[in-house]
mmCIF file of C-alpha atoms in Angstrom:
data_model
loop_
_atom_site.group_PDB
_atom_site.id
_atom_site.type_symbol
_atom_site.label_atom_id
_atom_site.label_comp_id
_atom_site.label_asym_id
_atom_site.label_seq_id
_atom_site.Cartn_x
_atom_site.Cartn_y
_atom_site.Cartn_z
ATOM 1 C CA UNK A 245 5.246 6.123 -4.327
ATOM 2 C CA UNK A 246 1.445 6.453 -4.312
ATOM 3 C CA UNK A 247 0.938 2.808 -3.375
ATOM 4 C CA UNK A 248 3.389 3.160 -0.481
ATOM 5 C CA UNK A 249 1.636 6.273 0.818
ATOM 6 C CA UNK A 250 -1.739 4.575 0.480
ATOM 7 C CA UNK A 251 -0.448 1.773 2.740
ATOM 8 C CA UNK A 252 0.719 4.370 5.266
ATOM 9 C CA UNK A 253 -2.641 6.162 5.292
ATOM 10 C CA UNK A 254 -4.478 2.856 5.600
ATOM 11 C CA UNK A 255 -2.255 1.835 8.519
ATOM 12 C CA UNK A 256 -2.671 5.084 10.439
ATOM 13 C CA UNK A 257 -6.370 5.310 9.582
ATOM 14 C CA UNK A 258 -7.200 2.837 12.342
ATOM 15 C CA UNK A 259 -7.826 4.558 15.705
ATOM 16 C CA UNK A 260 -5.737 2.061 17.689
ATOM 17 C CA UNK A 261 -2.795 2.336 15.314
ATOM 18 C CA UNK A 262 -3.014 6.128 15.256
ATOM 19 C CA UNK A 263 -2.925 6.136 19.071
ATOM 20 C CA UNK A 264 0.044 3.749 19.065
ATOM 21 C CA UNK A 265 1.871 6.037 16.639
ATOM 22 C CA UNK A 266 1.150 9.026 18.857
ATOM 23 C CA UNK A 267 2.337 7.221 21.982
ATOM 24 C CA UNK A 268 5.567 6.115 20.320
ATOM 25 C CA UNK A 269 6.277 9.552 18.841
ATOM 26 C CA UNK A 270 5.668 11.361 22.121
ATOM 27 C CA UNK A 271 7.479 8.893 24.370
ATOM 28 C CA UNK A 272 10.699 10.011 26.013
ATOM 29 C CA UNK A 273 13.698 9.479 23.771
ATOM 30 C CA UNK A 274 11.477 9.053 20.717
ATOM 31 C CA UNK A 275 11.028 5.332 21.216
ATOM 32 C CA UNK A 276 8.805 3.089 23.276
ATOM 33 C CA UNK A 277 8.924 -0.493 24.423
ATOM 34 C CA UNK A 278 5.925 -2.724 23.878
ATOM 35 C CA UNK A 279 5.676 -2.826 27.668
ATOM 36 C CA UNK A 280 5.138 0.956 27.632
ATOM 37 C CA UNK A 281 2.280 0.709 25.140
ATOM 38 C CA UNK A 282 0.065 -2.146 26.276
ATOM 39 C CA UNK A 283 -1.223 -0.384 29.401
ATOM 40 C CA UNK A 284 -2.798 2.395 27.329
ATOM 41 C CA UNK A 285 -5.328 0.015 25.760
ATOM 42 C CA UNK A 286 -7.983 -2.418 26.857
ATOM 43 C CA UNK A 287 -6.665 -4.909 24.296
ATOM 44 C CA UNK A 288 -4.735 -8.150 24.503
ATOM 45 C CA UNK A 289 -0.988 -8.299 23.909
ATOM 46 C CA UNK A 290 -1.384 -10.192 20.628
ATOM 47 C CA UNK A 291 -3.822 -7.545 19.344
ATOM 48 C CA UNK A 292 -1.373 -4.746 20.159
ATOM 49 C CA UNK A 293 1.385 -6.754 18.460
ATOM 50 C CA UNK A 294 -0.778 -7.124 15.358
ATOM 51 C CA UNK A 295 -1.349 -3.375 15.147
ATOM 52 C CA UNK A 296 2.370 -2.707 15.617
ATOM 53 C CA UNK A 297 3.111 -5.206 12.842
ATOM 54 C CA UNK A 298 0.760 -3.368 10.466
ATOM 55 C CA UNK A 299 2.481 -0.062 11.252
ATOM 56 C CA UNK A 300 5.904 -1.659 10.792
ATOM 57 C CA UNK A 301 4.996 -3.296 7.478
ATOM 58 C CA UNK A 302 3.627 0.027 6.196
ATOM 59 C CA UNK A 303 6.957 1.664 7.040
ATOM 60 C CA UNK A 304 5.526 3.989 9.679
ATOM 61 C CA UNK A 305 7.601 2.609 12.561
ATOM 62 C CA UNK A 306 10.645 0.421 12.992
ATOM 63 C CA UNK A 307 11.569 -1.853 15.847
ATOM 64 C CA UNK A 308 14.712 -3.060 17.539
ATOM 65 C CA UNK A 309 14.825 -6.090 19.808
ATOM 66 C CA UNK A 310 16.637 -5.586 23.090
ATOM 67 C CA UNK A 311 16.552 -8.692 25.211
ATOM 68 C CA UNK A 312 12.968 -9.870 25.432
ATOM 69 C CA UNK A 313 11.409 -6.533 24.430
ATOM 70 C CA UNK A 314 11.065 -4.713 21.137
ATOM 71 C CA UNK A 315 11.538 -0.942 21.149
ATOM 72 C CA UNK A 316 9.695 1.001 18.462
ATOM 73 C CA UNK A 317 10.417 4.411 16.968
ATOM 74 C CA UNK A 318 8.685 6.454 14.287
ATOM 75 C CA UNK A 319 10.315 6.544 10.868
ATOM 76 C CA UNK A 320 10.723 10.296 10.358
ATOM 77 C CA UNK A 321 11.156 9.971 6.601
ATOM 78 C CA UNK A 322 7.727 8.357 6.314
ATOM 79 C CA UNK A 323 6.064 11.148 8.289
ATOM 80 C CA UNK A 324 7.857 13.722 6.131
ATOM 81 C CA UNK A 325 6.498 12.048 2.985
ATOM 82 C CA UNK A 326 2.985 12.123 4.444
ATOM 83 C CA UNK A 327 3.293 15.781 5.411
ATOM 84 C CA UNK A 328 4.494 16.747 1.926
ATOM 85 C CA UNK A 329 1.391 15.153 0.437
ATOM 86 C CA UNK A 330 -0.905 16.847 2.950
ATOM 87 C CA UNK A 331 0.746 20.277 2.985
ATOM 88 C CA UNK A 332 -0.778 21.573 -0.277
ATOM 89 C CA UNK A 333 -4.262 20.658 0.946
ATOM 90 C CA UNK A 334 -3.646 22.419 4.249
ATOM 91 C CA UNK A 335 -2.517 25.590 2.485
ATOM 92 C CA UNK A 336 -5.549 25.558 0.173
ATOM 93 C CA UNK A 337 -7.876 25.115 3.159
ATOM 94 C CA UNK A 338 -6.369 28.072 5.021
ATOM 95 C CA UNK A 339 -6.550 30.303 1.960
ATOM 96 C CA UNK A 340 -10.149 29.396 1.104
#
């Protein structure tokens, strides 16, 4: 479990990947097409695809191919696991 969470934190620790995660999570319907994401960055398509692959391999997002596009959505169970780990620290910080 710790190794899996470490991979998640490493994946979302990159500013581009964190922004991608935010864009996907906040997109209408809870999913976003690659075509919806590329315009938000001054990066090439292959670079965006690489970052999405890292997030997917870490279990942060999942994708579904529809025609020529892949639609991504956040894996809620992964975010819940991250929040459980962070919650005790947040409570301690507020109480201090």
